[in-house]
Amino acid sequence: MSWSTLTAASKARVLGLVLSCVLVIASLGVLSVKGLNFGLDFTGGYISEINTTSVTTIADLKAKLSPEVASKLTITKAGEYHFVLREAPEASKASTWQAELNEQGVDYSVLSSSFLGSQVGDELFEQGCLALFAALIAIMVYLAVRFEWRLAVGSVVALLHDLILVLGLFSLIGLEFNLTVLASLLAIIGYSLNDSIIVGDRVRELLRIQPDNQRINTHVVINDAIGSTLTRTLITSGTTLATIACIWLLAGAALTGFAIALFAGIVVGTFSSICIAATLPQLLGLSSENYTQTLDDKTKAYMDMP
């Protein structure tokens, strides 16, 4: 397969694969430099809920605090005068922000104040990584048996691509990584894999029905498979994105990270199902011969049918 023999659609898919590689490398670079902004679900800390009578915005509340104290707080708005303040675990229970609000004459009342222990420790991280690795191996084995190992590799690489890009986005913009975001990553795994399997299944069907005396180039078959599933993919992704956008805009700060992660995951998942899950098997040498059966094999399979 040479570049000159590829159609415009095939060239676009290969360029998309190159772009994906660049984005993955950039995401890994950002993660290695900045890391993730782990929330209290992972680090533990103090959480306080307060009501005020005059302060209505997060910016106004931070203006009442010194820059040093404000930088150590994560403030979310839970109502017009209702705020949730999160502090690092090393913060004192009699926190400095209370003293500064008193000095500024801010009329507030503390609704609740408690220490939140770490829900996800180092041991759980290790177990989670092992579980993810085992799941990827199981997925790859299933796809290799169900389809063909090249399609399996394409689907697993697309899955890793989606996760890395979402994590890189969170690292780049510094969004808090908490348990809701972790839950969204699990949802992204299922969505990405489902999209890749649909495309891979169509590729397999088109490769298997090619007549023995007329072998069409694999990249043309893959283009046909993507074209036949593109409408379904766009409709599914579009309706899902609309739902997530509503969560993002209307559900409040508590689910913002979840919505952003899922929104980004579906966008890159749709992209990867075309540019990675379908294109990588082509570059690895997928062809109709991988599904060719001899006449004796077909006869034996027919005779074995109940």
Coordinates of C-alpha atoms in Angstrom, one line a residue:
M1 CA 0.0 0.0 0.0
S2 CA 1.5 3.3 -1.1
W3 CA 0.4 6.9 -0.4
S4 CA -0.4 7.5 -4.1
T5 CA -2.8 4.6 -4.3
L6 CA -4.9 5.8 -1.3
T7 CA -8.2 7.6 -1.8
A8 CA -8.8 11.1 -0.3
A9 CA -10.8 9.5 2.6
S10 CA -8.1 7.0 3.3
K11 CA -5.4 9.8 3.3
A12 CA -7.6 11.8 5.7
R13 CA -7.8 8.8 8.1
V14 CA -4.1 8.3 8.0
L15 CA -3.5 12.0 8.7
G16 CA -6.0 11.8 11.6
L17 CA -4.0 8.9 13.0
V18 CA -0.8 11.0 12.8
L19 CA -2.7 13.8 14.6
S20 CA -3.8 11.4 17.3
C21 CA -0.2 10.3 17.9
V22 CA 0.9 13.9 18.3
L23 CA -2.0 14.6 20.7
V24 CA -1.2 11.5 22.8
I25 CA 2.5 12.5 23.0
A26 CA 1.5 16.1 24.0
S27 CA -0.9 14.7 26.6
L28 CA 1.7 12.4 28.1
G29 CA 4.1 15.4 28.2
V30 CA 1.6 17.6 30.1
L31 CA 0.8 14.8 32.5
S32 CA 4.4 14.2 33.3
V33 CA 5.0 17.9 33.9
K34 CA 1.9 19.1 35.6
G35 CA 0.2 15.9 36.8
L36 CA -3.4 15.7 37.9
N37 CA -5.2 18.1 40.3
F38 CA -6.5 15.4 42.6
G39 CA -9.5 16.4 44.7
L40 CA -10.4 15.6 48.2
D41 CA -11.8 12.2 47.2
F42 CA -8.2 11.2 46.6
T43 CA -6.2 13.4 49.0
G44 CA -8.7 13.8 51.9
G45 CA -9.2 17.1 53.7
Y46 CA -11.7 19.4 55.4
I47 CA -15.0 20.4 53.9
S48 CA -17.2 23.2 55.2
E49 CA -20.5 24.5 54.1
I50 CA -21.4 28.1 54.9
N51 CA -24.3 30.5 54.3
T52 CA -23.7 34.3 53.9
T53 CA -26.0 37.2 53.9
S54 CA -24.2 39.5 51.5
V55 CA -21.6 37.6 49.4
T56 CA -23.2 36.0 46.3
T57 CA -20.3 35.1 44.0
I58 CA -17.1 33.0 44.4
A59 CA -15.1 36.0 43.3
D60 CA -16.6 38.2 46.0
L61 CA -15.8 35.6 48.6
K62 CA -12.2 35.2 47.5
A63 CA -11.8 39.0 47.6
K64 CA -12.6 38.9 51.3
L65 CA -9.6 36.5 51.8
S66 CA -5.9 37.0 51.4
P67 CA -4.4 35.6 48.3
E68 CA -2.4 33.0 50.3
V69 CA -5.5 31.7 52.0
A70 CA -7.7 31.8 48.9
S71 CA -5.1 29.8 46.9
K72 CA -5.4 26.9 49.5
L73 CA -9.2 26.7 49.2
T74 CA -11.4 25.1 46.6
I75 CA -14.7 27.0 46.6
T76 CA -17.9 25.9 44.8
K77 CA -21.3 27.6 44.9
A78 CA -24.2 25.5 46.0
G79 CA -26.8 28.3 46.1
E80 CA -27.2 32.0 46.0
Y81 CA -25.7 32.5 49.4
H82 CA -24.5 28.9 49.9
F83 CA -20.8 27.9 49.4
V84 CA -18.8 24.8 49.9
L85 CA -15.2 25.3 51.0
R86 CA -12.6 22.5 50.6
E87 CA -9.2 22.6 52.3
A88 CA -6.1 20.4 52.0
P89 CA -5.7 17.7 54.7
E90 CA -2.8 19.6 56.3
A91 CA -5.0 22.6 57.0
S92 CA -6.0 23.4 60.6
K93 CA -9.5 22.6 61.8
A94 CA -9.7 26.2 63.1
S95 CA -9.0 27.4 59.6
T96 CA -7.5 30.9 58.8
W97 CA -10.4 31.6 56.4
Q98 CA -12.8 31.9 59.3
A99 CA -10.6 34.4 61.1
E100 CA -10.2 36.5 57.9
L101 CA -14.0 36.5 57.2
N102 CA -14.6 37.7 60.7
E103 CA -12.0 40.5 60.3
Q104 CA -13.7 41.6 57.1
G105 CA -17.1 41.7 58.8
V106 CA -18.7 39.1 56.6
D107 CA -21.9 37.8 58.2
Y108 CA -21.8 34.0 57.7
S109 CA -22.9 30.9 59.4
V110 CA -21.2 27.5 59.2
L111 CA -23.7 24.8 58.3
S112 CA -21.3 21.9 58.6
S113 CA -17.6 21.2 58.9
S114 CA -16.0 17.8 58.8
F115 CA -12.9 16.0 57.8
L116 CA -13.1 13.8 54.7
G117 CA -10.7 10.9 54.7
S118 CA -9.0 9.6 51.6
Q119 CA -11.3 7.3 49.8
V120 CA -8.8 6.1 47.2
G121 CA -5.4 5.3 48.6
D122 CA -2.2 3.9 47.0
E123 CA -3.4 0.3 47.3
L124 CA -6.6 1.1 45.5
F125 CA -4.7 2.9 42.8
E126 CA -2.5 -0.2 42.2
Q127 CA -5.5 -2.5 42.2
G128 CA -7.3 -0.2 39.8
C129 CA -4.3 -0.2 37.4
L130 CA -4.1 -4.0 37.6
A131 CA -7.9 -4.3 36.9
L132 CA -7.6 -1.9 34.0
F133 CA -4.7 -3.9 32.5
A134 CA -6.6 -7.2 33.0
A135 CA -9.7 -5.7 31.4
L136 CA -7.7 -4.5 28.3
I137 CA -6.2 -8.0 28.0
A138 CA -9.6 -9.6 28.2
I139 CA -11.1 -7.1 25.7
M140 CA -8.2 -7.8 23.3
V141 CA -8.6 -11.6 23.6
Y142 CA -12.3 -11.3 23.0
L143 CA -11.9 -9.1 19.9
A144 CA -9.1 -11.3 18.6
V145 CA -11.4 -14.3 18.8
R146 CA -14.5 -12.5 17.7
F147 CA -12.9 -10.5 14.8
E148 CA -9.2 -10.6 14.0
W149 CA -6.1 -9.6 16.1
R150 CA -5.5 -6.5 14.0
L151 CA -8.9 -5.1 14.7
A152 CA -8.4 -6.0 18.4
V153 CA -5.2 -4.0 18.5
G154 CA -6.9 -1.0 16.8
S155 CA -9.8 -1.0 19.3
V156 CA -7.5 -1.2 22.4
V157 CA -5.2 1.5 21.1
A158 CA -8.2 3.7 20.4
L159 CA -9.4 3.1 23.9
L160 CA -6.0 4.1 25.4
H161 CA -5.9 7.1 23.2
D162 CA -9.3 8.3 24.5
L163 CA -8.3 7.9 28.1
I164 CA -4.9 9.6 27.7
L165 CA -6.4 12.6 25.9
V166 CA -9.1 13.2 28.5
L167 CA -6.5 12.9 31.3
G168 CA -4.2 15.3 29.4
L169 CA -7.0 17.8 29.1
F170 CA -7.7 17.7 32.8
S171 CA -4.0 18.1 33.5
L172 CA -3.7 21.0 31.1
I173 CA -6.6 23.1 32.4
G174 CA -6.1 22.0 36.0
L175 CA -9.6 20.7 36.6
E176 CA -10.1 18.8 39.8
F177 CA -9.8 15.0 39.4
N178 CA -12.3 13.3 41.7
L179 CA -14.4 10.2 41.9
T180 CA -17.1 11.6 39.6
V181 CA -14.4 12.1 36.9
L182 CA -13.1 8.6 37.5
A183 CA -16.7 7.3 37.0
S184 CA -16.8 9.2 33.7
L185 CA -13.6 7.5 32.6
L186 CA -15.2 4.1 33.1
A187 CA -18.2 5.3 31.0
I188 CA -15.8 6.5 28.3
I189 CA -14.2 3.0 28.2
G190 CA -17.6 1.5 27.4
Y191 CA -18.6 4.1 24.9
S192 CA -15.3 4.0 23.0
L193 CA -15.2 0.2 22.9
N194 CA -18.8 0.0 21.6
D195 CA -18.1 2.5 18.8
S196 CA -14.9 0.7 17.8
I197 CA -16.7 -2.7 17.8
I198 CA -19.5 -1.4 15.5
V199 CA -17.0 -0.2 12.9
G200 CA -14.8 -3.3 13.2
D201 CA -17.8 -5.6 12.8
R202 CA -18.8 -3.8 9.6
V203 CA -15.3 -4.0 8.3
R204 CA -15.3 -7.8 9.0
E205 CA -18.6 -8.3 7.2
L206 CA -17.5 -6.4 4.1
L207 CA -14.2 -8.3 4.0
R208 CA -15.9 -11.7 4.3
I209 CA -18.4 -11.1 1.5
Q210 CA -15.9 -10.2 -1.2
P211 CA -16.0 -12.6 -4.1
D212 CA -12.9 -14.8 -4.6
N213 CA -12.3 -13.5 -8.1
Q214 CA -12.5 -9.8 -7.2
R215 CA -10.5 -8.6 -4.2
I216 CA -11.1 -4.9 -3.4
N217 CA -8.3 -2.9 -1.7
T218 CA -8.7 -3.0 2.1
H219 CA -8.6 0.8 2.5
V220 CA -11.6 1.0 0.1
V221 CA -13.5 -1.6 2.2
I222 CA -12.8 0.3 5.4
N223 CA -14.0 3.5 3.8
D224 CA -17.2 1.8 2.9
A225 CA -17.6 0.4 6.4
I226 CA -17.1 3.8 8.0
G227 CA -19.5 5.4 5.5
S228 CA -22.2 2.8 6.3
T229 CA -21.9 3.4 10.0
L230 CA -21.1 7.1 10.0
T231 CA -24.8 8.2 10.2
R232 CA -25.5 6.0 13.2
T233 CA -22.3 7.1 14.9
L234 CA -23.1 10.8 14.4
I235 CA -26.7 10.5 15.6
T236 CA -25.7 8.5 18.7
S237 CA -22.8 10.8 19.5
G238 CA -24.9 13.9 18.9
T239 CA -27.8 12.9 21.1
T240 CA -25.4 11.8 23.9
L241 CA -23.4 15.1 23.7
A242 CA -26.7 17.1 23.9
T243 CA -27.6 15.2 27.1
I244 CA -24.1 15.8 28.6
A245 CA -24.2 19.4 27.6
C246 CA -27.4 19.8 29.7
I247 CA -25.7 18.2 32.7
W248 CA -22.7 20.5 32.1
L249 CA -24.8 23.7 32.0
L250 CA -27.6 22.9 34.4
A251 CA -26.5 20.3 37.0
G252 CA -24.1 22.6 38.9
A253 CA -20.5 22.6 39.9
A254 CA -20.6 19.2 41.5
L255 CA -21.0 17.5 38.1
T256 CA -19.0 19.9 36.0
G257 CA -15.9 17.7 35.9
F258 CA -17.9 14.6 35.2
A259 CA -19.7 16.3 32.2
I260 CA -16.5 17.8 30.8
A261 CA -14.7 14.5 30.9
L262 CA -17.6 12.6 29.3
F263 CA -18.1 15.3 26.7
A264 CA -14.4 15.3 25.7
G265 CA -14.3 11.5 25.8
I266 CA -17.2 11.0 23.4
V267 CA -15.7 13.6 21.0
V268 CA -12.3 11.9 20.9
G269 CA -13.9 8.5 21.0
T270 CA -15.9 9.2 17.8
F271 CA -12.7 10.5 16.2
S272 CA -10.6 7.5 17.3
S273 CA -13.1 4.9 16.1
I274 CA -12.5 6.3 12.6
C275 CA -8.9 7.3 12.6
I276 CA -7.4 4.7 14.9
A277 CA -9.7 1.6 15.3
A278 CA -10.3 1.4 11.6
T279 CA -7.1 2.8 10.2
L280 CA -4.5 1.0 12.4
P281 CA -5.6 -2.5 11.2
Q282 CA -5.2 -1.3 7.6
L283 CA -1.6 -0.3 8.3
L284 CA -1.0 -3.6 10.1
G285 CA -1.9 -5.5 6.9
L286 CA -5.6 -6.4 7.4
S287 CA -7.0 -7.9 4.2
S288 CA -9.8 -10.2 3.0
E289 CA -7.4 -13.2 3.1
N290 CA -7.6 -13.0 6.9
Y291 CA -11.3 -14.1 6.5
T292 CA -10.9 -16.4 3.5
Q293 CA -12.2 -20.0 3.9
T294 CA -11.5 -22.8 1.5
L295 CA -14.4 -24.6 -0.1
D296 CA -13.8 -27.7 2.1
D297 CA -14.0 -25.5 5.2
K298 CA -17.2 -24.0 4.0
T299 CA -18.6 -27.5 3.2
K300 CA -17.5 -28.8 6.6
A301 CA -19.1 -25.8 8.4
Y302 CA -22.3 -26.4 6.4
M303 CA -22.4 -30.1 7.3
D304 CA -21.8 -29.4 11.0
M305 CA -24.8 -27.1 11.1
P306 CA -27.8 -28.5 13.2

